[in-house]
Coordinates of C-alpha atoms (C1' of nucleotides) and ligand atoms in Angstrom, one line a residue:
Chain F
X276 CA 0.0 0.0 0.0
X277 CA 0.7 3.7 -0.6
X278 CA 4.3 2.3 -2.9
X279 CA 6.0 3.9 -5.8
X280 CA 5.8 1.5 -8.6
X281 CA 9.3 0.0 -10.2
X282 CA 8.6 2.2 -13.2
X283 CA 8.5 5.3 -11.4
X284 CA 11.8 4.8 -9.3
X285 CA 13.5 3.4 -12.5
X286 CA 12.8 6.4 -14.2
X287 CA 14.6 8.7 -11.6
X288 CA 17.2 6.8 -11.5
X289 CA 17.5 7.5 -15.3
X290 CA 17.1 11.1 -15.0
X291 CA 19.5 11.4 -11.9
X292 CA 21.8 9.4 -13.7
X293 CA 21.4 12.2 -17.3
X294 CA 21.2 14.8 -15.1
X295 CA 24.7 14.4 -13.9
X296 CA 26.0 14.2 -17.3
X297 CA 26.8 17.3 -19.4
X298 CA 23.4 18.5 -21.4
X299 CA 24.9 17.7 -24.9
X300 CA 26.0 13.7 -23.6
X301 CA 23.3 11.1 -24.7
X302 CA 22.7 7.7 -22.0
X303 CA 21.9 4.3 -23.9
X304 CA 19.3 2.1 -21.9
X305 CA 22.5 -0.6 -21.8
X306 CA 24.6 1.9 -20.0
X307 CA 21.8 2.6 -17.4
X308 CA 20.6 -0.9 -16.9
X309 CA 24.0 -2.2 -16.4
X310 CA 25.3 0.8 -13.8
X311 CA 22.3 0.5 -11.5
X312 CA 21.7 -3.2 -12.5
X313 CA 17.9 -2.7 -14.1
X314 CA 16.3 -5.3 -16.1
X315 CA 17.1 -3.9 -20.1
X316 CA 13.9 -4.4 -21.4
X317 CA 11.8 -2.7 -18.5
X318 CA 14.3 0.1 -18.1
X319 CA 14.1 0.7 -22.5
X320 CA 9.9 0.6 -22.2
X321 CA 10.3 3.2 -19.4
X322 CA 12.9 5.5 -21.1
X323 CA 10.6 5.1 -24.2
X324 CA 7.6 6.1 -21.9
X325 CA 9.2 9.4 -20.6
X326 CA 10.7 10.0 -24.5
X327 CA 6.6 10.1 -25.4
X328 CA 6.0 12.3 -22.3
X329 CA 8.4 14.6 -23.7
X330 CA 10.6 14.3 -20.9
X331 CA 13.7 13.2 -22.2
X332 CA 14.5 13.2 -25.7
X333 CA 15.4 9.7 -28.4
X334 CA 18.4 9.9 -30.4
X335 CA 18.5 7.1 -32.7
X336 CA 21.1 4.7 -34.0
X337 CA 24.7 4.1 -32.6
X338 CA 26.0 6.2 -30.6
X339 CA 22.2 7.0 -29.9
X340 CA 20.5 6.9 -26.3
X341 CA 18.3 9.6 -24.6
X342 CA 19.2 13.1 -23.1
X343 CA 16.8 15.0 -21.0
X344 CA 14.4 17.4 -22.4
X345 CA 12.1 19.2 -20.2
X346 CA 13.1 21.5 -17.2
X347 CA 13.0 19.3 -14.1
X348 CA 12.9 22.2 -12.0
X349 CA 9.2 23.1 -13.3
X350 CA 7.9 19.4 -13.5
X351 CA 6.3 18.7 -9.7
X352 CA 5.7 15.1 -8.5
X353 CA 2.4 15.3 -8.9
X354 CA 2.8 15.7 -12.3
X355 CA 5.5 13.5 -12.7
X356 CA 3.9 10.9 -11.3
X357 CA 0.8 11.0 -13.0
X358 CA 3.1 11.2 -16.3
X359 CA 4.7 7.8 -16.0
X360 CA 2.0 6.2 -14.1
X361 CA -1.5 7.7 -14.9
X362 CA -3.9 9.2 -12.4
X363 CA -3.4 9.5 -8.9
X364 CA -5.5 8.9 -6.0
X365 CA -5.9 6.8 -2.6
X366 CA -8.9 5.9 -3.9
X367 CA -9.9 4.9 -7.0
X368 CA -13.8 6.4 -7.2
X369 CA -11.7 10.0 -8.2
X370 CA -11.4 9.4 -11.2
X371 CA -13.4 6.4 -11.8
X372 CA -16.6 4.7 -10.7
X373 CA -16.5 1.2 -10.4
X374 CA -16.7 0.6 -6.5
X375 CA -19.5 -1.3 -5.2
X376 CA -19.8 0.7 -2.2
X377 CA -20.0 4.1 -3.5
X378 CA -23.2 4.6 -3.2
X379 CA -23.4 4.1 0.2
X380 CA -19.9 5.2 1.0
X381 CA -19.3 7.3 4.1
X382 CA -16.0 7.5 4.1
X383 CA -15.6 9.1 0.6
X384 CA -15.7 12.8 1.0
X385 CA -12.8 13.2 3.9
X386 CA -10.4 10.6 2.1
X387 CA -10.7 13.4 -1.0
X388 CA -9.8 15.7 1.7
X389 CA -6.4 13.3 2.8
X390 CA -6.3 12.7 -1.1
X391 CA -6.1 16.8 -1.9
X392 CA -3.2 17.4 0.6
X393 CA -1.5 14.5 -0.7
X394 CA -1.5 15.8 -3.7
X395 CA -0.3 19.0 -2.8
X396 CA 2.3 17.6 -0.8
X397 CA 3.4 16.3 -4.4
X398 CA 3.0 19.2 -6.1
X399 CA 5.3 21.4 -3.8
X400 CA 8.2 19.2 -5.1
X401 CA 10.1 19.3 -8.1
X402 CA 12.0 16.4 -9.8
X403 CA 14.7 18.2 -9.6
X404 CA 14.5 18.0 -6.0
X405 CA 15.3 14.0 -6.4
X406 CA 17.5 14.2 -8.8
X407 CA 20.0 17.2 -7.2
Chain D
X487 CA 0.0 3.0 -7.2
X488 CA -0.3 5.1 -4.1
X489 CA -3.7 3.3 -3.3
X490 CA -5.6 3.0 -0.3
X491 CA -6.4 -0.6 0.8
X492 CA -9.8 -2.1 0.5
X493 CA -9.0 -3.1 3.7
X494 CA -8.0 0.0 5.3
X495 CA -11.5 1.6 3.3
X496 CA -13.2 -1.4 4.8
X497 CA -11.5 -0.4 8.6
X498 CA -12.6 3.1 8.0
X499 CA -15.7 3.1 7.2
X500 CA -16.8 0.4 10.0
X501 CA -15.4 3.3 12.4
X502 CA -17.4 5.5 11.2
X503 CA -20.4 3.5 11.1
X504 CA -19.5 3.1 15.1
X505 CA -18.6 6.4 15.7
X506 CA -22.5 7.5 14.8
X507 CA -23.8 5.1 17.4
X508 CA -24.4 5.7 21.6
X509 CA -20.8 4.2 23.4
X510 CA -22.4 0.8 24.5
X511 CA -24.4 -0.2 21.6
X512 CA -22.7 -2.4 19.2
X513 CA -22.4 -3.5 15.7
X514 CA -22.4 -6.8 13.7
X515 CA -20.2 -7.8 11.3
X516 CA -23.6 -8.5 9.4
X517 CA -25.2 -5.4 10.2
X518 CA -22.0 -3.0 8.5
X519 CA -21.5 -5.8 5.2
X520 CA -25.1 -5.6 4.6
X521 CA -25.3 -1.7 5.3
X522 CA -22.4 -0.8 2.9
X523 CA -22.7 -3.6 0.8
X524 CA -18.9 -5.0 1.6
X525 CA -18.6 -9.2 1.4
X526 CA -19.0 -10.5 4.8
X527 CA -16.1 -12.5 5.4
X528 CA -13.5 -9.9 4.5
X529 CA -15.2 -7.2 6.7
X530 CA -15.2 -10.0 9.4
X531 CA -11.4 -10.6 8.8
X532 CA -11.2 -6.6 8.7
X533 CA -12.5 -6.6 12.2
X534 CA -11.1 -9.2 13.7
X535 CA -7.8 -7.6 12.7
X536 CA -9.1 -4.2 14.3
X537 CA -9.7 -6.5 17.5
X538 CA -6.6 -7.2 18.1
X539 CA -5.0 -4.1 17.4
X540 CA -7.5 -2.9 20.5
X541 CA -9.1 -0.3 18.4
X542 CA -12.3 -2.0 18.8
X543 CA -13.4 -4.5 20.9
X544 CA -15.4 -7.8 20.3
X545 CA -18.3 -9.1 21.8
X546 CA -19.3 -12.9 21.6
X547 CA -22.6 -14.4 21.1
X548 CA -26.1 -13.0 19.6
X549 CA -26.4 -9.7 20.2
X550 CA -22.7 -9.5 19.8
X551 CA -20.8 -7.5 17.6
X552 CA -18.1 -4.9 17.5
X553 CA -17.9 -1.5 19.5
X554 CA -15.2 1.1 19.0
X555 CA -12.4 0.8 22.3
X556 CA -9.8 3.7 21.5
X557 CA -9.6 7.1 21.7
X558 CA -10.0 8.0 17.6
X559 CA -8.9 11.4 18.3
X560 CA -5.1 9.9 19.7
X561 CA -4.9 7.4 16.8
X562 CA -2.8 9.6 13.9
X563 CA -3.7 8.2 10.2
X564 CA 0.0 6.9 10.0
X565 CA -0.4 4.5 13.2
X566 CA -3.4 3.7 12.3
X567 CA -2.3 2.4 8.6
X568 CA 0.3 0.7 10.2
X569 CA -1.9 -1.3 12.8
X570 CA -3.8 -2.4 9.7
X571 CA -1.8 -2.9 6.5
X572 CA 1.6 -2.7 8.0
X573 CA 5.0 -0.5 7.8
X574 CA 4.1 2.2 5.7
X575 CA 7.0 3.0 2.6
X576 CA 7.4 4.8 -0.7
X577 CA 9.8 1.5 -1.3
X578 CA 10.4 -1.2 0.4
X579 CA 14.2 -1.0 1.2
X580 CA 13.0 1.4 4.1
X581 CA 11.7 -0.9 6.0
X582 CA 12.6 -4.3 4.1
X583 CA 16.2 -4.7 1.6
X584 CA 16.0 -7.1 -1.2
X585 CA 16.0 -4.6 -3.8
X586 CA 18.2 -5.6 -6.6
X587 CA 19.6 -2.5 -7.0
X588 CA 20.1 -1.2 -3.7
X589 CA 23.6 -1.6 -4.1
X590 CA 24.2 1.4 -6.7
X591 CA 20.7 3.2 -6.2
X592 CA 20.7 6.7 -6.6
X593 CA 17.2 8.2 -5.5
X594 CA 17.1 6.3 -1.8
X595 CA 18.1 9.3 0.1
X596 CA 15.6 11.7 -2.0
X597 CA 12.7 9.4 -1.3
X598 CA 13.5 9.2 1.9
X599 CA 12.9 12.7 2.5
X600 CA 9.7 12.2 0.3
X601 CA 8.8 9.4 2.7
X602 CA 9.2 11.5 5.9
X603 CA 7.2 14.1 4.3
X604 CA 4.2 12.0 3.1
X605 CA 4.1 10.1 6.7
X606 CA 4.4 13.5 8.4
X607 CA 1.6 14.3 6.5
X608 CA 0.0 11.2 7.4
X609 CA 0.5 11.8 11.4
X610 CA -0.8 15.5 11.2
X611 CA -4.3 14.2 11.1
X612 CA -6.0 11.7 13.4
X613 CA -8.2 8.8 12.7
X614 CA -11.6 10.7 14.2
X615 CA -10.7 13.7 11.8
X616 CA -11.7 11.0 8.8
X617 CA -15.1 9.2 10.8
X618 CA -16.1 12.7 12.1
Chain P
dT696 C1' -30.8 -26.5 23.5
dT697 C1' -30.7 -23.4 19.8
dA698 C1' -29.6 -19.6 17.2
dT699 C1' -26.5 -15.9 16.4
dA700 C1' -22.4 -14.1 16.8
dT701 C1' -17.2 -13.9 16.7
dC702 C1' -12.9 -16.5 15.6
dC703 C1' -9.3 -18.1 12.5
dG704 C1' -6.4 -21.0 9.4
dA705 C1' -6.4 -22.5 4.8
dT706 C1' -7.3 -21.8 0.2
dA707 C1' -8.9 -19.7 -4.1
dT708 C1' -9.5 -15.9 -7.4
dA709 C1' -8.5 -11.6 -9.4
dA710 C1' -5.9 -7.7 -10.4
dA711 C1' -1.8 -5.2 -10.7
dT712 C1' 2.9 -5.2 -11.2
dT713 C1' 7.1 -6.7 -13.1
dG714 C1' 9.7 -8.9 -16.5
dT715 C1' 10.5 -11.3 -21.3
dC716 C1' 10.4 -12.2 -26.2
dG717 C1' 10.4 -11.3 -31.2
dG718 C1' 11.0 -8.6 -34.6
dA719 C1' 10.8 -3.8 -36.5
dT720 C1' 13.0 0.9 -37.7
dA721 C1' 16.7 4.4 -37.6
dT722 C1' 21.4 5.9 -38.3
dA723 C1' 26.6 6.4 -37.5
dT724 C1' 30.5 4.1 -39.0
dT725 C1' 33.2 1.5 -42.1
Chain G
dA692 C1' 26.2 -0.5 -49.5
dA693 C1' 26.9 -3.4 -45.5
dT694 C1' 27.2 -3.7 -40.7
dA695 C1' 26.7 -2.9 -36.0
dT696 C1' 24.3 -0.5 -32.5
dA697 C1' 20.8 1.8 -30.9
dT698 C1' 15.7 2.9 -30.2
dC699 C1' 10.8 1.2 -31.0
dC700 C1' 6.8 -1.4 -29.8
dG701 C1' 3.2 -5.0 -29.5
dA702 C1' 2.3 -9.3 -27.4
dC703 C1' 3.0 -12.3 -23.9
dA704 C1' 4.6 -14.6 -19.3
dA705 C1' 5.6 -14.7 -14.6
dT706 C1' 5.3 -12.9 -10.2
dT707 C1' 3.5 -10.6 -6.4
dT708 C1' -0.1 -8.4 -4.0
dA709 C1' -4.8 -7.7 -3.0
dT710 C1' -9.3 -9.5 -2.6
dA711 C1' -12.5 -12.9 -1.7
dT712 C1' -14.3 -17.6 -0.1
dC713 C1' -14.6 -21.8 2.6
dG714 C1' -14.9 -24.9 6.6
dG715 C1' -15.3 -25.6 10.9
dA716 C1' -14.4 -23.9 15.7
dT717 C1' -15.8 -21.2 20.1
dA718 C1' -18.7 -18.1 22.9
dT719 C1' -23.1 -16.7 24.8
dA720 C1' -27.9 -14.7 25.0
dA721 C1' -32.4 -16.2 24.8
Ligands
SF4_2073 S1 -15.0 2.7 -0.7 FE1 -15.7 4.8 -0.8 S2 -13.8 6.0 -0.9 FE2 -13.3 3.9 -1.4 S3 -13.4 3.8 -3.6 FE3 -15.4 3.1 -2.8 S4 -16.6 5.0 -2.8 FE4 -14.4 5.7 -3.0
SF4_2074 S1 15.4 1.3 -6.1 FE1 16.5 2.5 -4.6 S2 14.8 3.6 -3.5 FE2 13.8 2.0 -4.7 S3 13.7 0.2 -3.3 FE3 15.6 0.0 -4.4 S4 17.2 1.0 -3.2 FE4 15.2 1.7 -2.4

DNA sequence: TTATATCCGATATAAATTGTCGGATATATT
DNA sequence: AATATATCCGACAATTTATATCGGATATAA
């Protein structure tokens, strides 16, 4: 309950591993998997995941790899998160409605309240406060 | 990701069911399934766990049932996640280490901090402030 | 004695997460 | 042009976690 998935940590270790790099230098999947010891295939889904998200950038061919993109400074978690993983929420009758309870639910309204500062909480961190 | 339980939803909304009742009246395991329409043996597995945990208290017999024991209001949301579903993490290695890259990761001490945040956020509000 | 309730280990099912495979496309280098 | 190295991407398999069910026990009010 309440974890980060693989994906999501997998893909800031990627972009603390770019950031550290100078802007110009490309990483290949290989070269990540291999340093922090990530699975190739998952890592290259992942990097291709954040390329779509326009968060790093593809470079094709040999000497090809990825290279950051956006400005990590003005991405938040919140964002970030629902980037490489799709909506968030503790529960999921906020942003969809198939719970058999909900109708009769008396819980719902003060665990959007929890939800809401959770979110915020998110939101008043940048990616580039992981990756620094 | 980031999800709530059905368990702890289950938990939750049983308090709060109690927490509308006089002090010595109870309920049934029946009476709550039936109410909010939750199957009956995970709510009594759900309650049963709250017995133990001394946040409720079980009576035997007909006319038995379940009655609320603690103080809501002392009960912060992170204890109270932990009494049902367990230590509470972003990742695992903080509480657990067979993480295949722990070895070379580079986000653990960032998430960390995001950890402390999120279960500070968890312990600023109490139990009571969701079944209120 | 009976009916109604909790108790609780074992097991089954479902869903989500995590990982693998196969074969395609792009391009720098030779 | 040929080759090697890289991304691309759909389909699939395995694993883990979450959710639900079953069977049979114990407690007790009526
Ligand atoms: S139980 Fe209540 S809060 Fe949880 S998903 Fe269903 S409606 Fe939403
Ligand atoms: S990847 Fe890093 S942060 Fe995530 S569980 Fe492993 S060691 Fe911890």
């Amino acid at each position: 309950m309440l974890k980060l998935t693989r994906k999501v940590e997998y893909s800031l270790i990627a972009l603390r591993h770019m950031q550290g790099k100078s802007i110009d230098s490309v990483s290949s999947t290989k070269e990540i998997a291999t340093r922090y010891n990530i699975p190739l295939e998952i890592l290259a889904k992942t990097l291709q995941h954040m390329a779509k998200e326009n968060i790093i950038e593809a470079i094709n061919g040999p000497r090809g790899g990825y290279r950051i993109k956006a400005k990590l400074k003005n991405i938040n978690l919140a964002e970030f998160f629902e980037k490489v993983e799709g909506p968030l929420g503790l529960s999921d009758c906020f942003y969809d409605a198939n719970c058999m309870q909900i109708e009769y639910c008396n819980i719902r309204t003060p665990i959007q309240r929890i939800n809401a500062n959770m979110i915020n909480m998110f939101r008043s961190m940048s990616v580039q406060d992981i990756t620094n």
